[in-house]
mmCIF file of C-alpha atoms and ligand atoms in Angstrom:
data_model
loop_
_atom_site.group_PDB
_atom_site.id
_atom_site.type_symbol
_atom_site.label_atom_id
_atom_site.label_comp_id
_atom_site.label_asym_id
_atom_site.label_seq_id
_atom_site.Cartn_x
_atom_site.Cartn_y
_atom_site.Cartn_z
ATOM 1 C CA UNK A 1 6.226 -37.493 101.719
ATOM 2 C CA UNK A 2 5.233 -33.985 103.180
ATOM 3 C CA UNK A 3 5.510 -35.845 106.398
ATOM 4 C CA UNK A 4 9.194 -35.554 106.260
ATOM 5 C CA UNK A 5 9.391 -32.079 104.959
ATOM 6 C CA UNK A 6 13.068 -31.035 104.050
ATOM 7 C CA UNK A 7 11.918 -27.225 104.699
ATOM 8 C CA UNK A 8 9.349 -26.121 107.303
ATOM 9 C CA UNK A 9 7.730 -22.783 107.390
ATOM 10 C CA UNK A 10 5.953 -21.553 110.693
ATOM 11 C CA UNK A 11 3.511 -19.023 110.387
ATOM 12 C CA UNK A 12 2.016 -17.734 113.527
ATOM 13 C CA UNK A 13 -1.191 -16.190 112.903
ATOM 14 C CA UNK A 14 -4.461 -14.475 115.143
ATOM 15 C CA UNK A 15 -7.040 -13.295 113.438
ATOM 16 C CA UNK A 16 -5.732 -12.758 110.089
ATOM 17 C CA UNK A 17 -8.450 -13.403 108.116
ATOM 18 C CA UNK A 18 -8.288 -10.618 105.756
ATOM 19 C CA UNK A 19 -4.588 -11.608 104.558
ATOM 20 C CA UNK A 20 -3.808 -15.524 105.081
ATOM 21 C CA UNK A 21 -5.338 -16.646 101.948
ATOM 22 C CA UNK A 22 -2.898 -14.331 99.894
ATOM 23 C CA UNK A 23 -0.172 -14.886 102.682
ATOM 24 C CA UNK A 24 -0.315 -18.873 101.745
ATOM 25 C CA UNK A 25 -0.505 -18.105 97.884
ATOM 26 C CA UNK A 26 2.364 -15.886 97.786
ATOM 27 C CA UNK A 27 4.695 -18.584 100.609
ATOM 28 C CA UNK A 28 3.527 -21.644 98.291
ATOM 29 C CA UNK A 29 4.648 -19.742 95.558
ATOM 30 C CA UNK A 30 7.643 -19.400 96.758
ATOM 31 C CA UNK A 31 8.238 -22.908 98.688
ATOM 32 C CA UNK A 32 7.036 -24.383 94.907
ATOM 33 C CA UNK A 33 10.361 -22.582 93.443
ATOM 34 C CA UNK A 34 12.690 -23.908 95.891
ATOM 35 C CA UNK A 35 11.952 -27.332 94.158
ATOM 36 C CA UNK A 36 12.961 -28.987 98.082
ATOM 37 C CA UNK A 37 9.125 -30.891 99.862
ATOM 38 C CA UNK A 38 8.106 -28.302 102.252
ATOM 39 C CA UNK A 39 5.255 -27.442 105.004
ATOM 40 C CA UNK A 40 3.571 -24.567 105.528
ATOM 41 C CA UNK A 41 3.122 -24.983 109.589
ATOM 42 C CA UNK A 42 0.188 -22.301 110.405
ATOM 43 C CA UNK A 43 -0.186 -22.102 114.543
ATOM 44 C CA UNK A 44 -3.462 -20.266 115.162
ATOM 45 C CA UNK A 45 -3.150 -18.462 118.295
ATOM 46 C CA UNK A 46 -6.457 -19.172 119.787
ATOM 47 C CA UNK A 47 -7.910 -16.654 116.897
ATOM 48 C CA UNK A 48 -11.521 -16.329 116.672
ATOM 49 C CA UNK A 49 -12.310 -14.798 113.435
ATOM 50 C CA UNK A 50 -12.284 -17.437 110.045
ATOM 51 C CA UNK A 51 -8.967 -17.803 109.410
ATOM 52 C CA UNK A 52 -8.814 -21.193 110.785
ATOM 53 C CA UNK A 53 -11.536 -22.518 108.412
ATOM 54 C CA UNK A 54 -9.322 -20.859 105.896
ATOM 55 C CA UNK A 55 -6.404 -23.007 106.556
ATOM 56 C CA UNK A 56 -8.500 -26.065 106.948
ATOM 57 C CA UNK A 57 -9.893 -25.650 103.762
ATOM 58 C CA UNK A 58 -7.038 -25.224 102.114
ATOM 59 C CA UNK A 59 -5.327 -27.638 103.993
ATOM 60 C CA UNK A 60 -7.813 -30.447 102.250
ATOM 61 C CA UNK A 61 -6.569 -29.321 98.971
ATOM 62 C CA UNK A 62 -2.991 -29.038 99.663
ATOM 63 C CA UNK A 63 -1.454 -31.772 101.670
ATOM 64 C CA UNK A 64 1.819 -29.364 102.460
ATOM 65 C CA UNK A 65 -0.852 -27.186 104.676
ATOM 66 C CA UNK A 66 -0.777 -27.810 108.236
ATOM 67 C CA UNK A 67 -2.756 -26.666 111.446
ATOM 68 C CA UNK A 68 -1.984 -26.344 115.091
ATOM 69 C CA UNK A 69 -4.805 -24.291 116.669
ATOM 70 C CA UNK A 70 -4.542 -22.669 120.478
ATOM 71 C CA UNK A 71 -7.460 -23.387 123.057
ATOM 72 C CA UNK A 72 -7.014 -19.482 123.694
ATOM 73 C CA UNK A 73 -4.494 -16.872 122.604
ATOM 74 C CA UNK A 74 -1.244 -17.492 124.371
ATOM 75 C CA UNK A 75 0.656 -15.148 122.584
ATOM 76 C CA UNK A 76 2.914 -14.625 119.580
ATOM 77 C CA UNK A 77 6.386 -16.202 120.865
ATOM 78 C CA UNK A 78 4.211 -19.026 122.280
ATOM 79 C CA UNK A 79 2.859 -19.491 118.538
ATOM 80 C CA UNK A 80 6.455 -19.534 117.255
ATOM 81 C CA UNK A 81 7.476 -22.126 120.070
ATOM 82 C CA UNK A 82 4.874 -24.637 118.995
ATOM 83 C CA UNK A 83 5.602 -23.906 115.474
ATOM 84 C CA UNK A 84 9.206 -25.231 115.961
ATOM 85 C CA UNK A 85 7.946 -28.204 118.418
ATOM 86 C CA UNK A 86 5.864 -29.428 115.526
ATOM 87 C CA UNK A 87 8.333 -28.298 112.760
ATOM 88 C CA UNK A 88 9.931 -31.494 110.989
ATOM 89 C CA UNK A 89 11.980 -29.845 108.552
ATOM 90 C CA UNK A 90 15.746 -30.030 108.264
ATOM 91 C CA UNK A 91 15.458 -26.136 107.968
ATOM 92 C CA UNK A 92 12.513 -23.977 109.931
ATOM 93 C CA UNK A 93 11.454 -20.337 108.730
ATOM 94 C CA UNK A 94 9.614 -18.146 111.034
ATOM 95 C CA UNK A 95 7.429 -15.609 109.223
ATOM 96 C CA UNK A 96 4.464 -13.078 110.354
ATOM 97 C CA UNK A 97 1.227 -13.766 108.734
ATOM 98 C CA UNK A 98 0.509 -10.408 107.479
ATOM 99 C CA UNK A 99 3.178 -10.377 104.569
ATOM 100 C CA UNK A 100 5.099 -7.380 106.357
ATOM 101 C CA UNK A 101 8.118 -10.044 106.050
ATOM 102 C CA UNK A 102 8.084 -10.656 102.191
ATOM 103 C CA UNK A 103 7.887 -14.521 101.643
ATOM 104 C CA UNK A 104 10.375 -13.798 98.686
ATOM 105 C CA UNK A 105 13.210 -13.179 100.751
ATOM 106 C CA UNK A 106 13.050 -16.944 101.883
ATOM 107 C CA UNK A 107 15.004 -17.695 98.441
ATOM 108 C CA UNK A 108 18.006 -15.569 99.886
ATOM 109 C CA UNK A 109 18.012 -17.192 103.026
ATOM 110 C CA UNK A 110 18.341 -20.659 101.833
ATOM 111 C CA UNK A 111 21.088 -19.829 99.703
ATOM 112 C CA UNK A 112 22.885 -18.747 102.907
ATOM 113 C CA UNK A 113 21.877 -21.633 104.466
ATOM 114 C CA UNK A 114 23.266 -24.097 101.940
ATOM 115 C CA UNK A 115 26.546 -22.179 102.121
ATOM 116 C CA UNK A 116 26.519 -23.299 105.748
ATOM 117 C CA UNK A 117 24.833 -21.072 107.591
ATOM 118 C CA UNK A 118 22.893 -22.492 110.536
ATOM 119 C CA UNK A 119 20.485 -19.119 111.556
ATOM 120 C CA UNK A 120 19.641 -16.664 108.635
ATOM 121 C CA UNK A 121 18.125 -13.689 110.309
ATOM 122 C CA UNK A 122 16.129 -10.668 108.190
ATOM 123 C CA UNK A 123 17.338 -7.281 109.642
ATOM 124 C CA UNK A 124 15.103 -4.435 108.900
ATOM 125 C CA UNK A 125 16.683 -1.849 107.274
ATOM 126 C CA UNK A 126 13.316 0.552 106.475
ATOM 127 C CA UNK A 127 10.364 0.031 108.017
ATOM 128 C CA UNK A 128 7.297 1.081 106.319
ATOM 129 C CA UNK A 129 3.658 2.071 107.230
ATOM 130 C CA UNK A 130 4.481 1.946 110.633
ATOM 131 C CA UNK A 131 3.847 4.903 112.953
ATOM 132 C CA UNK A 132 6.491 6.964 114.499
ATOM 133 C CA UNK A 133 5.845 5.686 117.531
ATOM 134 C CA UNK A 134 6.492 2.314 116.983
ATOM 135 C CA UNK A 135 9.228 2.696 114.682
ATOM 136 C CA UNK A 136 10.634 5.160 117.298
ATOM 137 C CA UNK A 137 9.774 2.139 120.190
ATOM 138 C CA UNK A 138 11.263 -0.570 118.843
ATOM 139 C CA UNK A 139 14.014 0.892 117.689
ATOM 140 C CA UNK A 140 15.081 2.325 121.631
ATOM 141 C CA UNK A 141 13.754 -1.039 122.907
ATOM 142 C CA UNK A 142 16.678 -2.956 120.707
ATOM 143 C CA UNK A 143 19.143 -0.259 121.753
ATOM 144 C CA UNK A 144 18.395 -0.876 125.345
ATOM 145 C CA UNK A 145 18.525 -4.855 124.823
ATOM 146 C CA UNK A 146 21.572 -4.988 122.808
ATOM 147 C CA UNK A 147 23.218 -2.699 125.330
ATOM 148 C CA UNK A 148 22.107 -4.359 128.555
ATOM 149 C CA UNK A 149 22.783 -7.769 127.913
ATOM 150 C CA UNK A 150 26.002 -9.989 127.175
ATOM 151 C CA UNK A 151 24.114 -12.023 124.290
ATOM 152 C CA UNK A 152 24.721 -10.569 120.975
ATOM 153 C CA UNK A 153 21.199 -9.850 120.027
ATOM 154 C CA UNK A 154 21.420 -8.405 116.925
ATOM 155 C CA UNK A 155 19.163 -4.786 116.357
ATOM 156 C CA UNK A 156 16.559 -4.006 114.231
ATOM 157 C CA UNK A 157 15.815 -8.073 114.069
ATOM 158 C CA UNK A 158 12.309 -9.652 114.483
ATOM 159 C CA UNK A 159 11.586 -13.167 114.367
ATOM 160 C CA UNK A 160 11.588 -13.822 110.821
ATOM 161 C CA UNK A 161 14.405 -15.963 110.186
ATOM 162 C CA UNK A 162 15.734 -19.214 109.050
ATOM 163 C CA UNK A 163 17.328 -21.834 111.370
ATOM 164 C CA UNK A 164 18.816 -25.161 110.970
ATOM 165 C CA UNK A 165 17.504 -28.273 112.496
ATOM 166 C CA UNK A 166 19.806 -28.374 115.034
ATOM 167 C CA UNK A 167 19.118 -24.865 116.203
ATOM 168 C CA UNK A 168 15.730 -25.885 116.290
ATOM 169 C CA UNK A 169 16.117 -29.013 118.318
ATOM 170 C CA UNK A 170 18.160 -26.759 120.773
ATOM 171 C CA UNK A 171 15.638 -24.348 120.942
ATOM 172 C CA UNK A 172 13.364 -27.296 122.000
ATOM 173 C CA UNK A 173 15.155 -28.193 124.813
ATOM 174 C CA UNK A 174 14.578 -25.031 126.447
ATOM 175 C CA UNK A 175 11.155 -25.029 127.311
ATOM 176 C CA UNK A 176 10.915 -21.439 128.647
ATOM 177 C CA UNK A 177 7.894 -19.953 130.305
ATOM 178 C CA UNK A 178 8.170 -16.753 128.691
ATOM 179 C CA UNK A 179 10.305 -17.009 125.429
ATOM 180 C CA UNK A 180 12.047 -14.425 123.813
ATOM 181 C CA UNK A 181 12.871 -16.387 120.513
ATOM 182 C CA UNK A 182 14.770 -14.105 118.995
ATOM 183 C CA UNK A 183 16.920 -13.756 121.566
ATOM 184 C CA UNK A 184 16.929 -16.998 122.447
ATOM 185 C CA UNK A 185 18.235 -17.888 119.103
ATOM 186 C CA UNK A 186 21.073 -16.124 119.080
ATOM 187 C CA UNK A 187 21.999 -17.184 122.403
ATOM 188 C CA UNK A 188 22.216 -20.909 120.881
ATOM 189 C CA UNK A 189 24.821 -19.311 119.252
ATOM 190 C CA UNK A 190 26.217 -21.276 115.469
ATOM 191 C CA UNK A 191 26.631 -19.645 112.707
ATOM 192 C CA UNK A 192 24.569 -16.600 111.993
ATOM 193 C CA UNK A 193 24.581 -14.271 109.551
ATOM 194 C CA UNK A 194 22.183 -11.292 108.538
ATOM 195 C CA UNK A 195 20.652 -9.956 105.379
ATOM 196 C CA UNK A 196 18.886 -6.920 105.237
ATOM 197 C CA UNK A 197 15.555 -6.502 103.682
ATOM 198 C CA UNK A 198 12.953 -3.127 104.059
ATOM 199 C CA UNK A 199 9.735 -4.261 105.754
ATOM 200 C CA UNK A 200 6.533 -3.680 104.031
ATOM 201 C CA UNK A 201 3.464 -2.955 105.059
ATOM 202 C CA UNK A 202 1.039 -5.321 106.954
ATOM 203 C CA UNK A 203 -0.826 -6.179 103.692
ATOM 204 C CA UNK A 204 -4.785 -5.670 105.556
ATOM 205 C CA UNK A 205 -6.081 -5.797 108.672
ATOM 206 C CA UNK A 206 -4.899 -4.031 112.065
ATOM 207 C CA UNK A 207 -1.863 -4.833 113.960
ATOM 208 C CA UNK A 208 -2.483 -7.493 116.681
ATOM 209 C CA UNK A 209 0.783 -5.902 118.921
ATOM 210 C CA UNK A 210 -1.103 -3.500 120.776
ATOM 211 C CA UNK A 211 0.623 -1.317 123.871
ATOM 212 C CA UNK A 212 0.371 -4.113 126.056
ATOM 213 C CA UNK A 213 1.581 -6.969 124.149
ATOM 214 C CA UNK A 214 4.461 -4.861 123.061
ATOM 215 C CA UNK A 215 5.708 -4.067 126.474
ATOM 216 C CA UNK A 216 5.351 -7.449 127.733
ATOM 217 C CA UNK A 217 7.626 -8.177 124.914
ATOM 218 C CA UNK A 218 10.576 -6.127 125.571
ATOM 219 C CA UNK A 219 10.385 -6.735 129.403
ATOM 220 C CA UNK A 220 10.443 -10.732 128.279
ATOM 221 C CA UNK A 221 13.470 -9.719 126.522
ATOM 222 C CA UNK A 222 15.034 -7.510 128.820
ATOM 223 C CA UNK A 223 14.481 -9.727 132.278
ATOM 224 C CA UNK A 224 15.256 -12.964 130.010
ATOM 225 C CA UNK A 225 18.835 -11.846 128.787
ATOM 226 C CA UNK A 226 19.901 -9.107 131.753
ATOM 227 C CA UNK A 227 20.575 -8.896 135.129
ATOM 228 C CA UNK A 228 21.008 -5.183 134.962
ATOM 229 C CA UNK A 229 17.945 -4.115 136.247
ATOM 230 C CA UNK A 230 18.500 -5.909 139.782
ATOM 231 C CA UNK A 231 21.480 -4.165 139.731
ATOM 232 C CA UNK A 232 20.204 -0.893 139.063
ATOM 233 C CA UNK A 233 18.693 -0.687 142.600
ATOM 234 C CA UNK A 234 22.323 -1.534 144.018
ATOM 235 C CA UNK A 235 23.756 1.684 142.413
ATOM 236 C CA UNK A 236 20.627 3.769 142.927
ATOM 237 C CA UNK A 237 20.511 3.330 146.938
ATOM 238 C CA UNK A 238 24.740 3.755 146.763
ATOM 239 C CA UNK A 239 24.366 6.990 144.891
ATOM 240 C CA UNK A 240 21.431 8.223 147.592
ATOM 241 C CA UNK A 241 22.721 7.622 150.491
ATOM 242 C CA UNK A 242 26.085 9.046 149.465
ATOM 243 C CA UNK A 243 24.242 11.981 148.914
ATOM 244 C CA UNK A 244 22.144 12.115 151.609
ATOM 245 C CA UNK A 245 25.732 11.624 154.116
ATOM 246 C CA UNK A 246 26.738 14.860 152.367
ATOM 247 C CA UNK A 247 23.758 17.075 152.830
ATOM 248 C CA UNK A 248 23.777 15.588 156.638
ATOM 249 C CA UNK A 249 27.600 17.024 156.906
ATOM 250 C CA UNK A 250 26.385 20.280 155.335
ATOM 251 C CA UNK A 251 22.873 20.271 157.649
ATOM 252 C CA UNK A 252 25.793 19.619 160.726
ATOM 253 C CA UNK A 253 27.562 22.368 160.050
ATOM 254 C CA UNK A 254 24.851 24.828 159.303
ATOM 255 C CA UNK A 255 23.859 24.092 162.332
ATOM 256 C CA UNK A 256 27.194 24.715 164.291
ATOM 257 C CA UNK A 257 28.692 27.691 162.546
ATOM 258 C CA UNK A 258 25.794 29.328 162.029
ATOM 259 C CA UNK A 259 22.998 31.179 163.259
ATOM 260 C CA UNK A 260 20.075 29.477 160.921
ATOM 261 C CA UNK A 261 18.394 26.562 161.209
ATOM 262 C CA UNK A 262 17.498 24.826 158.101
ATOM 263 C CA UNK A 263 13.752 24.930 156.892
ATOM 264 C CA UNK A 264 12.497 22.774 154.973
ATOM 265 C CA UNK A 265 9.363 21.437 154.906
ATOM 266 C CA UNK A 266 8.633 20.987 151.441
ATOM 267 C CA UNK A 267 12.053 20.483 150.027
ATOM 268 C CA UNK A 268 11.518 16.773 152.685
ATOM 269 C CA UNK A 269 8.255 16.149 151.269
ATOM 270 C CA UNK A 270 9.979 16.050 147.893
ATOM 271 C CA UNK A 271 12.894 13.541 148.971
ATOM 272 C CA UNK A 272 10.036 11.415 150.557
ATOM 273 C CA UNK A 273 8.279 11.090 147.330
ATOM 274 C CA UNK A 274 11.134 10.710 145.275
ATOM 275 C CA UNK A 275 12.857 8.471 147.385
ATOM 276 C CA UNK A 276 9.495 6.163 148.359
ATOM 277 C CA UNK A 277 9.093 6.077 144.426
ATOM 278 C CA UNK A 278 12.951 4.972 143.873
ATOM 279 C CA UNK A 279 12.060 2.335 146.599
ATOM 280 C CA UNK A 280 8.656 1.563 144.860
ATOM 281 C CA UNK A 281 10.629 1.163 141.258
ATOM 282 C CA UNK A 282 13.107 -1.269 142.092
ATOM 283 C CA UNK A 283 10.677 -3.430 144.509
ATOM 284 C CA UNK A 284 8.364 -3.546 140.932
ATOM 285 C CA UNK A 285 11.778 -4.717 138.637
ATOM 286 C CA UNK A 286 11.936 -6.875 141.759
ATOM 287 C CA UNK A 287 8.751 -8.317 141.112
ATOM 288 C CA UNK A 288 8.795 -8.085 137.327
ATOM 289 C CA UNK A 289 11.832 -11.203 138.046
ATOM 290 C CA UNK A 290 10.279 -12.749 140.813
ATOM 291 C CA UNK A 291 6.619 -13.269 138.762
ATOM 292 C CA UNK A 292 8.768 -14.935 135.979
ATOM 293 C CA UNK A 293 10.200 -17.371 138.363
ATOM 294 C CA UNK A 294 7.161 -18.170 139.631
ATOM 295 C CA UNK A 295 6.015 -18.796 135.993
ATOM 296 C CA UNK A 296 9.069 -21.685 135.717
ATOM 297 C CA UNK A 297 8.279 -23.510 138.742
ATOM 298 C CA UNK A 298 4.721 -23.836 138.586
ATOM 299 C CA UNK A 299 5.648 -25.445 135.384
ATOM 300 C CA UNK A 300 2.082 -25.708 133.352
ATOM 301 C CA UNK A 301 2.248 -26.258 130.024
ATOM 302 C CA UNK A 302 3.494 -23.898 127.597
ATOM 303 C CA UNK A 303 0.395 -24.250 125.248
ATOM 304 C CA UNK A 304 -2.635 -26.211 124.772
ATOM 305 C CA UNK A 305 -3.674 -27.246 121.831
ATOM 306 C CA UNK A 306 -6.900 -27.249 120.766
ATOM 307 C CA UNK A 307 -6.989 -28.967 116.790
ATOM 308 C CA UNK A 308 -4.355 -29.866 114.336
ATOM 309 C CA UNK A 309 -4.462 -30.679 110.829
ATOM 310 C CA UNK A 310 -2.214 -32.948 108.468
ATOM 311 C CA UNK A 311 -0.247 -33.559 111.468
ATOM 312 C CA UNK A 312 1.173 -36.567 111.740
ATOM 313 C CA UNK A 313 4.637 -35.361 113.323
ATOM 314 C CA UNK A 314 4.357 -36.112 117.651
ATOM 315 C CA UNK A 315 5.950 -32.940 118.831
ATOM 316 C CA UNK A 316 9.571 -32.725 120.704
ATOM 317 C CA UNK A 317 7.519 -31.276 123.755
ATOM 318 C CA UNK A 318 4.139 -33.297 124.010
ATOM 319 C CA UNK A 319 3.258 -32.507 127.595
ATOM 320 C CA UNK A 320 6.077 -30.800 130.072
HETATM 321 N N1 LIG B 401 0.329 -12.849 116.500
HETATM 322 C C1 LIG B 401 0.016 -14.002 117.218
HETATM 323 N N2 LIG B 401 -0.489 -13.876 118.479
HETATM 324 C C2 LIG B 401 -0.700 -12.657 119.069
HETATM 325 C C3 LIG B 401 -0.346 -11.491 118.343
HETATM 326 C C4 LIG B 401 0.180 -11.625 117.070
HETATM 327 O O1 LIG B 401 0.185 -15.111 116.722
HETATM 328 O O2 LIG B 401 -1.170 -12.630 120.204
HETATM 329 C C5 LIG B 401 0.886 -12.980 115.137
HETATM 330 C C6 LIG B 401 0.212 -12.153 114.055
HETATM 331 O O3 LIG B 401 -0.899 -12.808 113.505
HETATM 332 C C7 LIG B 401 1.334 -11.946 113.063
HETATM 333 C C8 LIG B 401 2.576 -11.894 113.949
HETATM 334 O O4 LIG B 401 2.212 -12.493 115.179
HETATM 335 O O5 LIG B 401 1.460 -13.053 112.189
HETATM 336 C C9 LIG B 401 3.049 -10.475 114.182
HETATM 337 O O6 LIG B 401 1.982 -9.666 114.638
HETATM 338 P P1 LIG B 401 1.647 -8.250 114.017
HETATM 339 O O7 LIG B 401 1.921 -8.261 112.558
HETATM 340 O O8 LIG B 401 0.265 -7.854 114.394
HETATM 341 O O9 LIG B 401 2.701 -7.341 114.778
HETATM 342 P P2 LIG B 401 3.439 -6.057 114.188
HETATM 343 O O10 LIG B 401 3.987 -6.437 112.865
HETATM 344 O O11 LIG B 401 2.397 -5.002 114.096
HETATM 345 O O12 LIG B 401 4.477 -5.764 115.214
HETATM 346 MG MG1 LIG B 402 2.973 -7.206 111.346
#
C-alpha cells in the first residue's frame, strides 16, 4: 500500500554518504510513530560517492524507501522539485539529509497540520556549528528578501517544512527554471503557520553549499520575488544626473564670477570610474534577469533522471 502513501517525506541528498544511513534510521523512526503509511522519497542529486547504493540497499529491505537519482547534479531546489513531482502523499515534508533539521520535529508539524494547517514551516531560532559567516550571510540575505519583495517570505526559514497536497499540486504547476521553493511556497499562499526549532549540527561530512551555490541561491530568490533591483538603476541615474546638473551650475558660475578655472583632472577620472562602474552594475542586474528569462523560454527540462527505485507513482511533470 506504500504506493499510496498518506505522508511523503523528500529528502534531497549529494554525497551524503557518511550520514544517510543514520538520517533514514532516525526519519523511519519517526514516520513508524506517526502510525499513518509513509515514503521516505530520497532524490540523489547526481551524487557520486555511495550513498545511492545505500538507499538501494535499503530500499530492498524496506518497501517505504524510494529512489530518484539525477544524471548530474542539478542542484538542491531542483532535488526538492522532483521530490514533490514524485511525492504521492496527502502531506509532503521537505528535510536536508544531514540531520541539521531534526526528523523529530516532523511529529509537531503534523499535529499542526491535522488542526488544519496547509504549510508547516521550521523557523530557525539558533543555529549551531555554523560559522559566523554564514550565520551572519543568511541571516542579511533573508533581511534583504523579506524587505525587497511583496511576498511574505518568512525569515530565518529554510526548506524544511510540511505542505499539504494541494500546496504541492500547486507547486507542480509552476514548473520554474530556477525555483526558489521556499519562496515559492509561501507565495501559494493557504494557511501557514511557523514553529520554531534550533538547528543542529550537520551530523558528518562537509557542507555541500559552498560560496557559489549559496549566492546563486539568494539571487534565485531575490530576482524570482523582486523587481527592485531593475529599479534600482532608475533611481541611481535620477540621483546622478541631478547631481551632476548641480556641480555644472556651480562649474558655470565659477567660471563667470570668478577668476579660476576649475582643475580637475583626477577628481574626473574618479567620476569616470565610478560612474562607468554604476553603469557596469546595473547592465549586470540587467543581465542577472535577462539570463533567467532566457532559462524559461528555452524550456529544457527541469531534471533528468537517471534511476528510480520502488517507484511506481508517474510524476505530475514527466517531460515539459
Ligand atoms: N544538496 C543537494 N544538492 C546540492 C547541494 C546540496 O541535494 O547541490 C542537499 C544536501 O545533500 C542536503 C541539503 O541539500 O541534504 C542541504 O545542503 P547542506 O546541508 O550541505 O547545506 P547547509 O545546511 O550547509 O546550508
Ligand atoms: Mg546542512
Amino acid at each position: 500500500m506504500n504506493n499510496q502513501a498518506r505522508i511523503s517525506v523528500i529528502i534531497p541528498m549529494y554525497n551524503e554518504e557518511a550520514v544517510i544511513a543514520e538520517t533514514y534510521r532516525r526519519l523511519s523512526d519517526v514516520m513508524r510513530r506517526t502510525g499513518e503509511s509513509y515514503e521516505l522519497l530520497f532524490v540523489n542529486d547526481g551524487g557520486t560517492d555511495r550513498s545511492p547504493d545505500i538507499i538501494r540497499e535499503l530500499s530492498r529491505r524496506d518497501e517505504s524507501v524510494k529512489l530518484i537519482g539525477f544524471s548530474r547534479n542539478f542542484g538542491h531546489q531542483i532535488a526538492v522539485t522532483a521530490g514533490m513531482d514524485h511525492a504521492s502523499g496527502d502531506a509532503v515534508v521537505i528535510i536536508d539529509a544531514d540531520l541539521q533539521d531534526p526528523p523529530e520535529l516532523i511529529l509537531d508539524m503534523l499535529d499542526k497540520w491535522q488542526e488544519g494547517y496547509e504549510v508547516v514551516y521550521a523557523k530557525r531560532s539558533k543555529r549551531k556549528g555554523e560559522s559566523l559567516f554564514k550565520k551572519w550571510s543568511a541571516s542579511l540575505f533573508y533581511r534583504v528578501l523579506h524587505a525587497s519583495t511583496e511576498v511574505p517570505i518568512p525569515v530565518d526559514t529554510g526548506d524544511f517544512r510540511l505542505i499539504d497536497r494541494k500546496v504541492c499540486d500547486e507547486m507542480n504547476r509552476l514548473g520554474e527554471r530556477n525555483p526558489f521553493v521556499r519562496g515559492l511556497v509561501s507565495w501559494t499562499g493557504f494557511r501557514q503557520v511557523a514553529i520554531e526549532y534550533e538547528r543542529d549540527e550537520r551530523l558528518a561530512g562537509e557542507t555541500k553549499y559552498p560560496l557559489k551555490k549559496m549566492i546563486k541561491l539568494s539571487l534565485d530568490g531575490i530576482t524570482s520575488f523582486s523587481h527592485k533591483p531593475l529599479k534600482l538603476a532608475g533611481y541611481a541615474g535620477a540621483f546622478m544626473s541631478a547631481a551632476g546638473f548641480v556641480y555644472m551650475l556651480y562649474v558655470i558660475a565659477m567660471a563667470l564670477f570668478t577668476d579660476s578655472t576649475m582643475r580637475g583632472w583626477a577628481s574626473t577620472i574618479c567620476l569616470m570610474l565610478i560612474f562607468n562602474g554604476v553603469t557596469l552594475i546595473m547592465l549586470g542586474v540587467i543581465g542577472e534577469y535577462i539570463g533567467r528569462i532566457y532559462d524559461e523560454v528555452k524550456g529544457r527540462p527541469l531534471y533528468i533522471v537517471r534511476e528510480t527505485h520502488n517507484m511506481q507513482r508517474t510524476p505530475s511533470r514527466e517531460a515539459d
